[in-house]
Amino acid sequence: MIPARKHRWFNAWFAAHARSRIHGAFGAVLARGVEAARALSAEAPLLLVANHSSWWDPLVILHASVHLLGADAYAMMNAENLRRLPFFALVGAFGVDLDAPADGTAAVRYAARLLDRPGRAVWIFAQGRERPSDERPLGFRAGAAQIARVARRARVLPVGLRYEFAGEERPRLYLSFGDPMGGDSMGGEPREARDTEAARAAQERAVTAELDRIHRAIAEAAGAAGLPLDVGGFRWVHRAEPSAIGRAAERLLAHWTRPRAPLTPRLPGGGRGDRS
């Protein structure tokens, strides 16, 4: 396992860089449940369990942690990727070899130790790899459930992430923070295995529900007139202004390429041809 090497000044700079990149790439960022999640973070450590669908996800959770939740956040990352991109360790990423059971056990204990106080957060992409956000089932691994079993003080929040092209030049980013999860159990197996499998299944259902919530909001926004401030409970965190140059160029091209009425030929003597 590769531990995090979080550096406060680098984390602040890179979070600002992430926000700039996100605001430049996306026409809008819409989020739900931010206020409740921020309030809960002030009361207890948070284990944030999310789907993993895009290269953008690490930048999005860094931006969300610093600028939306105000949390001291960490995240589990594939060890191979962390070796390739070691600067992520400076913003709280710790690496785990997903195919090495001993490494996984060490990472679970490490994450649980991080979740020792309010204001701390650990993000887990429970699928372990990038998968389409509309794929069902999501195929969660048990790591986040194992962390939740060990880190008794932490509150578990499901989070849905989705990137969507709408009727605009740039795509939209949706984040949906769900309600804190309670316990769950299943019969027929030893208690520890029951609790872990039950928690894994419950976490997958909860994140699926947040992705379904985003899907409904997208459908509602598509049928709404204009750009309402609240669509399906999602608020605009960021909305880019359309490019003035782009709009002017579009109008100019439309004017130049508009079909013109054909000219009627003039007849000798100054009259015009038969218009019948």
GROMACS .gro file of C-alpha atoms in nm:
model
  276
    1MET     CA    1   0.000   0.000   0.000
    2ILE     CA    2   0.117   0.352  -0.079
    3PRO     CA    3   0.029   0.607   0.194
    4ALA     CA    4  -0.086   0.961   0.118
    5ARG     CA    5   0.165   1.245   0.153
    6LYS     CA    6  -0.084   1.528   0.177
    7HIS     CA    7   0.067   1.877   0.154
    8ARG     CA    8  -0.159   2.165   0.259
    9TRP     CA    9  -0.030   2.428   0.018
   10PHE     CA   10  -0.012   2.194  -0.279
   11ASN     CA   11  -0.363   2.067  -0.199
   12ALA     CA   12  -0.501   2.423  -0.200
   13TRP     CA   13  -0.327   2.507  -0.528
   14PHE     CA   14  -0.427   2.185  -0.703
   15ALA     CA   15  -0.789   2.217  -0.584
   16ALA     CA   16  -0.801   2.567  -0.737
   17HIS     CA   17  -0.649   2.423  -1.055
   18ALA     CA   18  -0.916   2.148  -1.057
   19ARG     CA   19  -1.195   2.405  -1.019
   20SER     CA   20  -1.052   2.612  -1.304
   21ARG     CA   21  -1.028   2.305  -1.529
   22ILE     CA   22  -1.385   2.199  -1.446
   23HIS     CA   23  -1.531   2.547  -1.502
   24GLY     CA   24  -1.346   2.570  -1.832
   25ALA     CA   25  -1.452   2.229  -1.960
   26PHE     CA   26  -1.816   2.212  -1.843
   27GLY     CA   27  -2.096   2.445  -1.934
   28ALA     CA   28  -2.264   2.382  -1.599
   29VAL     CA   29  -2.212   2.203  -1.269
   30LEU     CA   30  -2.529   2.098  -1.088
   31ALA     CA   31  -2.529   1.946  -0.740
   32ARG     CA   32  -2.782   1.811  -0.493
   33GLY     CA   33  -2.746   1.755  -0.119
   34VAL     CA   34  -2.436   1.970  -0.073
   35GLU     CA   35  -2.564   2.168   0.226
   36ALA     CA   36  -2.670   1.854   0.417
   37ALA     CA   37  -2.340   1.680   0.339
   38ARG     CA   38  -2.140   1.984   0.451
   39ALA     CA   39  -2.335   2.003   0.777
   40LEU     CA   40  -2.285   1.631   0.842
   41SER     CA   41  -1.911   1.666   0.776
   42ALA     CA   42  -1.891   1.915   1.061
   43GLU     CA   43  -2.042   1.654   1.296
   44ALA     CA   44  -1.870   1.330   1.188
   45PRO     CA   45  -1.607   1.189   0.950
   46LEU     CA   46  -1.752   1.096   0.609
   47LEU     CA   47  -1.700   0.785   0.398
   48LEU     CA   48  -1.811   0.898   0.051
   49VAL     CA   49  -1.892   0.605  -0.179
   50ALA     CA   50  -1.922   0.695  -0.549
   51ASN     CA   51  -1.943   0.544  -0.894
   52HIS     CA   52  -1.641   0.579  -1.125
   53SER     CA   53  -1.717   0.670  -1.486
   54SER     CA   54  -1.459   0.920  -1.609
   55TRP     CA   55  -1.102   1.050  -1.613
   56TRP     CA   56  -1.249   1.365  -1.455
   57ASP     CA   57  -1.358   1.192  -1.133
   58PRO     CA   58  -1.042   1.260  -0.923
   59LEU     CA   59  -1.047   1.631  -1.010
   60VAL     CA   60  -1.421   1.649  -0.941
   61ILE     CA   61  -1.397   1.495  -0.593
   62LEU     CA   62  -1.101   1.718  -0.504
   63HIS     CA   63  -1.296   2.027  -0.609
   64ALA     CA   64  -1.608   1.905  -0.428
   65SER     CA   65  -1.416   1.824  -0.110
   66VAL     CA   66  -1.240   2.160  -0.084
   67HIS     CA   67  -1.486   2.407  -0.233
   68LEU     CA   68  -1.827   2.246  -0.169
   69LEU     CA   69  -1.785   2.039   0.149
   70GLY     CA   70  -1.490   2.214   0.311
   71ALA     CA   71  -1.351   1.876   0.414
   72ASP     CA   72  -0.999   1.743   0.470
   73ALA     CA   73  -1.042   1.465   0.216
   74TYR     CA   74  -0.849   1.156   0.109
   75ALA     CA   75  -0.919   0.901  -0.162
   76MET     CA   76  -0.830   0.542  -0.243
   77MET     CA   77  -0.654   0.504  -0.579
   78ASN     CA   78  -0.519   0.215  -0.782
   79ALA     CA   79  -0.152   0.183  -0.682
   80GLU     CA   80  -0.040   0.150  -1.044
   81ASN     CA   81  -0.202   0.483  -1.133
   82LEU     CA   82  -0.060   0.652  -0.822
   83ARG     CA   83   0.292   0.541  -0.915
   84ARG     CA   84   0.236   0.691  -1.260
   85LEU     CA   85   0.086   1.014  -1.120
   86PRO     CA   86   0.255   1.055  -0.779
   87PHE     CA   87   0.139   1.415  -0.731
   88PHE     CA   88  -0.205   1.278  -0.638
   89ALA     CA   89  -0.049   1.155  -0.312
   90LEU     CA   90   0.009   1.522  -0.222
   91VAL     CA   91  -0.368   1.587  -0.237
   92GLY     CA   92  -0.461   1.285  -0.025
   93ALA     CA   93  -0.459   0.981  -0.256
   94PHE     CA   94  -0.337   0.653  -0.108
   95GLY     CA   95  -0.261   0.358  -0.335
   96VAL     CA   96  -0.380  -0.001  -0.314
   97ASP     CA   97  -0.318  -0.303  -0.534
   98LEU     CA   98  -0.674  -0.423  -0.589
   99ASP     CA   99  -0.559  -0.777  -0.668
  100ALA     CA  100  -0.347  -0.820  -0.351
  101PRO     CA  101  -0.558  -0.918  -0.047
  102ALA     CA  102  -0.290  -0.811   0.201
  103ASP     CA  103  -0.267  -0.471   0.035
  104GLY     CA  104  -0.645  -0.437   0.051
  105THR     CA  105  -0.650  -0.521   0.423
  106ALA     CA  106  -0.382  -0.261   0.492
  107ALA     CA  107  -0.573   0.002   0.291
  108VAL     CA  108  -0.895  -0.068   0.484
  109ARG     CA  109  -0.715  -0.013   0.814
  110TYR     CA  110  -0.540   0.297   0.682
  111ALA     CA  111  -0.869   0.450   0.563
  112ALA     CA  112  -1.036   0.370   0.894
  113ARG     CA  113  -0.755   0.547   1.084
  114LEU     CA  114  -0.805   0.856   0.868
  115LEU     CA  115  -1.175   0.867   0.959
  116ASP     CA  116  -1.108   0.967   1.318
  117ARG     CA  117  -1.260   1.314   1.347
  118PRO     CA  118  -1.529   1.547   1.206
  119GLY     CA  119  -1.417   1.732   0.896
  120ARG     CA  120  -1.225   1.430   0.763
  121ALA     CA  121  -1.349   1.245   0.454
  122VAL     CA  122  -1.241   0.943   0.252
  123TRP     CA  123  -1.366   0.886  -0.103
  124ILE     CA  124  -1.398   0.535  -0.244
  125PHE     CA  125  -1.478   0.457  -0.608
  126ALA     CA  126  -1.633   0.125  -0.518
  127GLN     CA  127  -1.633  -0.020  -0.871
  128GLY     CA  128  -1.253  -0.014  -0.871
  129ARG     CA  129  -1.236   0.091  -1.237
  130GLU     CA  130  -1.409   0.325  -1.481
  131ARG     CA  131  -1.749   0.198  -1.597
  132PRO     CA  132  -2.036   0.373  -1.785
  133SER     CA  133  -2.268   0.553  -1.543
  134ASP     CA  134  -2.574   0.381  -1.693
  135GLU     CA  135  -2.432   0.028  -1.655
  136ARG     CA  136  -2.636  -0.196  -1.424
  137PRO     CA  137  -2.548  -0.351  -1.192
  138LEU     CA  138  -2.270  -0.115  -1.093
  139GLY     CA  139  -2.056  -0.406  -0.970
  140PHE     CA  140  -1.926  -0.268  -0.641
  141ARG     CA  141  -1.631  -0.430  -0.466
  142ALA     CA  142  -1.643  -0.485  -0.090
  143GLY     CA  143  -1.368  -0.239   0.010
  144ALA     CA  144  -1.595   0.051   0.106
  145ALA     CA  145  -1.817  -0.185   0.307
  146GLN     CA  146  -1.514  -0.320   0.492
  147ILE     CA  147  -1.400   0.034   0.575
  148ALA     CA  148  -1.749   0.121   0.702
  149ARG     CA  149  -1.742  -0.187   0.929
  150VAL     CA  150  -1.408  -0.082   1.085
  151ALA     CA  151  -1.456   0.297   1.093
  152ARG     CA  152  -1.748   0.302   1.334
  153ARG     CA  153  -1.745   0.681   1.379
  154ALA     CA  154  -1.781   0.752   1.007
  155ARG     CA  155  -2.108   0.827   0.833
  156VAL     CA  156  -2.150   0.671   0.490
  157LEU     CA  157  -2.278   0.894   0.209
  158PRO     CA  158  -2.359   0.761  -0.140
  159VAL     CA  159  -2.260   0.994  -0.425
  160GLY     CA  160  -2.364   0.978  -0.791
  161LEU     CA  161  -2.147   1.138  -1.062
  162ARG     CA  162  -2.256   1.185  -1.422
  163TYR     CA  163  -2.133   1.383  -1.724
  164GLU     CA  164  -2.403   1.473  -1.975
  165PHE     CA  165  -2.414   1.651  -2.309
  166ALA     CA  166  -2.725   1.868  -2.329
  167GLY     CA  167  -2.840   2.130  -2.579
  168GLU     CA  168  -2.520   2.328  -2.531
  169GLU     CA  169  -2.165   2.330  -2.665
  170ARG     CA  170  -2.010   2.202  -2.342
  171PRO     CA  171  -2.132   1.910  -2.126
  172ARG     CA  172  -2.286   1.933  -1.781
  173LEU     CA  173  -2.154   1.777  -1.462
  174TYR     CA  174  -2.403   1.637  -1.211
  175LEU     CA  175  -2.323   1.546  -0.847
  176SER     CA  176  -2.584   1.395  -0.620
  177PHE     CA  177  -2.507   1.351  -0.248
  178GLY     CA  178  -2.750   1.107  -0.092
  179ASP     CA  179  -2.871   1.065   0.264
  180PRO     CA  180  -2.645   0.901   0.525
  181MET     CA  181  -2.683   0.526   0.528
  182GLY     CA  182  -2.781   0.306   0.822
  183GLY     CA  183  -2.683  -0.054   0.897
  184ASP     CA  184  -2.795  -0.360   0.706
  185SER     CA  185  -2.765  -0.738   0.752
  186MET     CA  186  -2.828  -1.067   0.578
  187GLY     CA  187  -2.875  -1.418   0.713
  188GLY     CA  188  -2.716  -1.750   0.622
  189GLU     CA  189  -2.345  -1.661   0.665
  190PRO     CA  190  -2.105  -1.577   0.949
  191ARG     CA  191  -2.192  -1.236   1.095
  192GLU     CA  192  -1.884  -1.053   0.963
  193ALA     CA  193  -1.938  -1.182   0.609
  194ARG     CA  194  -2.311  -1.110   0.634
  195ASP     CA  195  -2.255  -0.751   0.742
  196THR     CA  196  -1.991  -0.681   0.478
  197GLU     CA  197  -2.194  -0.827   0.191
  198ALA     CA  198  -2.510  -0.657   0.312
  199ALA     CA  199  -2.330  -0.322   0.336
  200ARG     CA  200  -2.173  -0.366  -0.008
  201ALA     CA  201  -2.514  -0.439  -0.163
  202ALA     CA  202  -2.677  -0.151   0.025
  203GLN     CA  203  -2.407   0.092  -0.089
  204GLU     CA  204  -2.450  -0.018  -0.450
  205ARG     CA  205  -2.827   0.029  -0.428
  206ALA     CA  206  -2.784   0.373  -0.272
  207VAL     CA  207  -2.541   0.499  -0.540
  208THR     CA  208  -2.765   0.350  -0.811
  209ALA     CA  209  -3.055   0.548  -0.663
  210GLU     CA  210  -2.851   0.872  -0.685
  211LEU     CA  211  -2.763   0.799  -1.050
  212ASP     CA  212  -3.132   0.733  -1.120
  213ARG     CA  213  -3.212   1.066  -0.950
  214ILE     CA  214  -2.969   1.241  -1.185
  215HIS     CA  215  -3.128   1.068  -1.484
  216ARG     CA  216  -3.473   1.198  -1.381
  217ALA     CA  217  -3.335   1.550  -1.335
  218ILE     CA  218  -3.181   1.541  -1.685
  219ALA     CA  219  -3.517   1.436  -1.831
  220GLU     CA  220  -3.693   1.711  -1.635
  221ALA     CA  221  -3.443   1.973  -1.751
  222ALA     CA  222  -3.488   1.864  -2.113
  223GLY     CA  223  -3.862   1.933  -2.087
  224ALA     CA  224  -3.831   2.262  -1.900
  225ALA     CA  225  -3.854   2.603  -2.060
  226GLY     CA  226  -3.542   2.812  -2.016
  227LEU     CA  227  -3.288   2.726  -1.745
  228PRO     CA  228  -3.466   2.690  -1.407
  229LEU     CA  229  -3.253   2.740  -1.097
  230ASP     CA  230  -3.376   2.418  -0.935
  231VAL     CA  231  -3.427   2.105  -1.145
  232GLY     CA  232  -3.516   1.791  -0.954
  233GLY     CA  233  -3.350   1.929  -0.642
  234PHE     CA  234  -3.023   2.011  -0.824
  235ARG     CA  235  -2.881   2.360  -0.787
  236TRP     CA  236  -2.647   2.539  -1.022
  237VAL     CA  237  -2.301   2.539  -0.867
  238HIS     CA  238  -2.147   2.681  -1.184
  239ARG     CA  239  -2.286   2.795  -1.517
  240ALA     CA  240  -2.065   2.928  -1.796
  241GLU     CA  241  -2.181   3.226  -1.997
  242PRO     CA  242  -2.215   3.153  -2.369
  243SER     CA  243  -1.927   3.287  -2.575
  244ALA     CA  244  -2.011   3.634  -2.711
  245ILE     CA  245  -1.772   3.579  -3.003
  246GLY     CA  246  -1.926   3.240  -3.076
  247ARG     CA  247  -2.280   3.379  -3.073
  248ALA     CA  248  -2.181   3.669  -3.299
  249ALA     CA  249  -2.007   3.434  -3.543
  250GLU     CA  250  -2.311   3.205  -3.546
  251ARG     CA  251  -2.548   3.494  -3.626
  252LEU     CA  252  -2.315   3.622  -3.900
  253LEU     CA  253  -2.289   3.278  -4.061
  254ALA     CA  254  -2.666   3.237  -4.042
  255HIS     CA  255  -2.712   3.573  -4.215
  256TRP     CA  256  -2.461   3.493  -4.490
  257THR     CA  257  -2.603   3.149  -4.563
  258ARG     CA  258  -2.975   3.234  -4.546
  259PRO     CA  259  -3.152   3.143  -4.876
  260ARG     CA  260  -3.240   3.448  -5.086
  261ALA     CA  261  -3.551   3.492  -5.301
  262PRO     CA  262  -3.460   3.453  -5.672
  263LEU     CA  263  -3.453   3.775  -5.877
  264THR     CA  264  -3.728   3.813  -6.141
  265PRO     CA  265  -3.573   3.896  -6.480
  266ARG     CA  266  -3.659   4.239  -6.629
  267LEU     CA  267  -3.838   4.252  -6.967
  268PRO     CA  268  -3.762   4.501  -7.241
  269GLY     CA  269  -3.922   4.835  -7.153
  270GLY     CA  270  -3.853   4.803  -6.781
  271GLY     CA  271  -4.135   4.560  -6.688
  272ARG     CA  272  -4.092   4.227  -6.510
  273GLY     CA  273  -4.169   3.884  -6.633
  274ASP     CA  274  -4.493   3.695  -6.579
  275ARG     CA  275  -4.527   3.603  -6.212
  276SER     CA  276  -4.814   3.359  -6.264
   0.00000   0.00000   0.00000
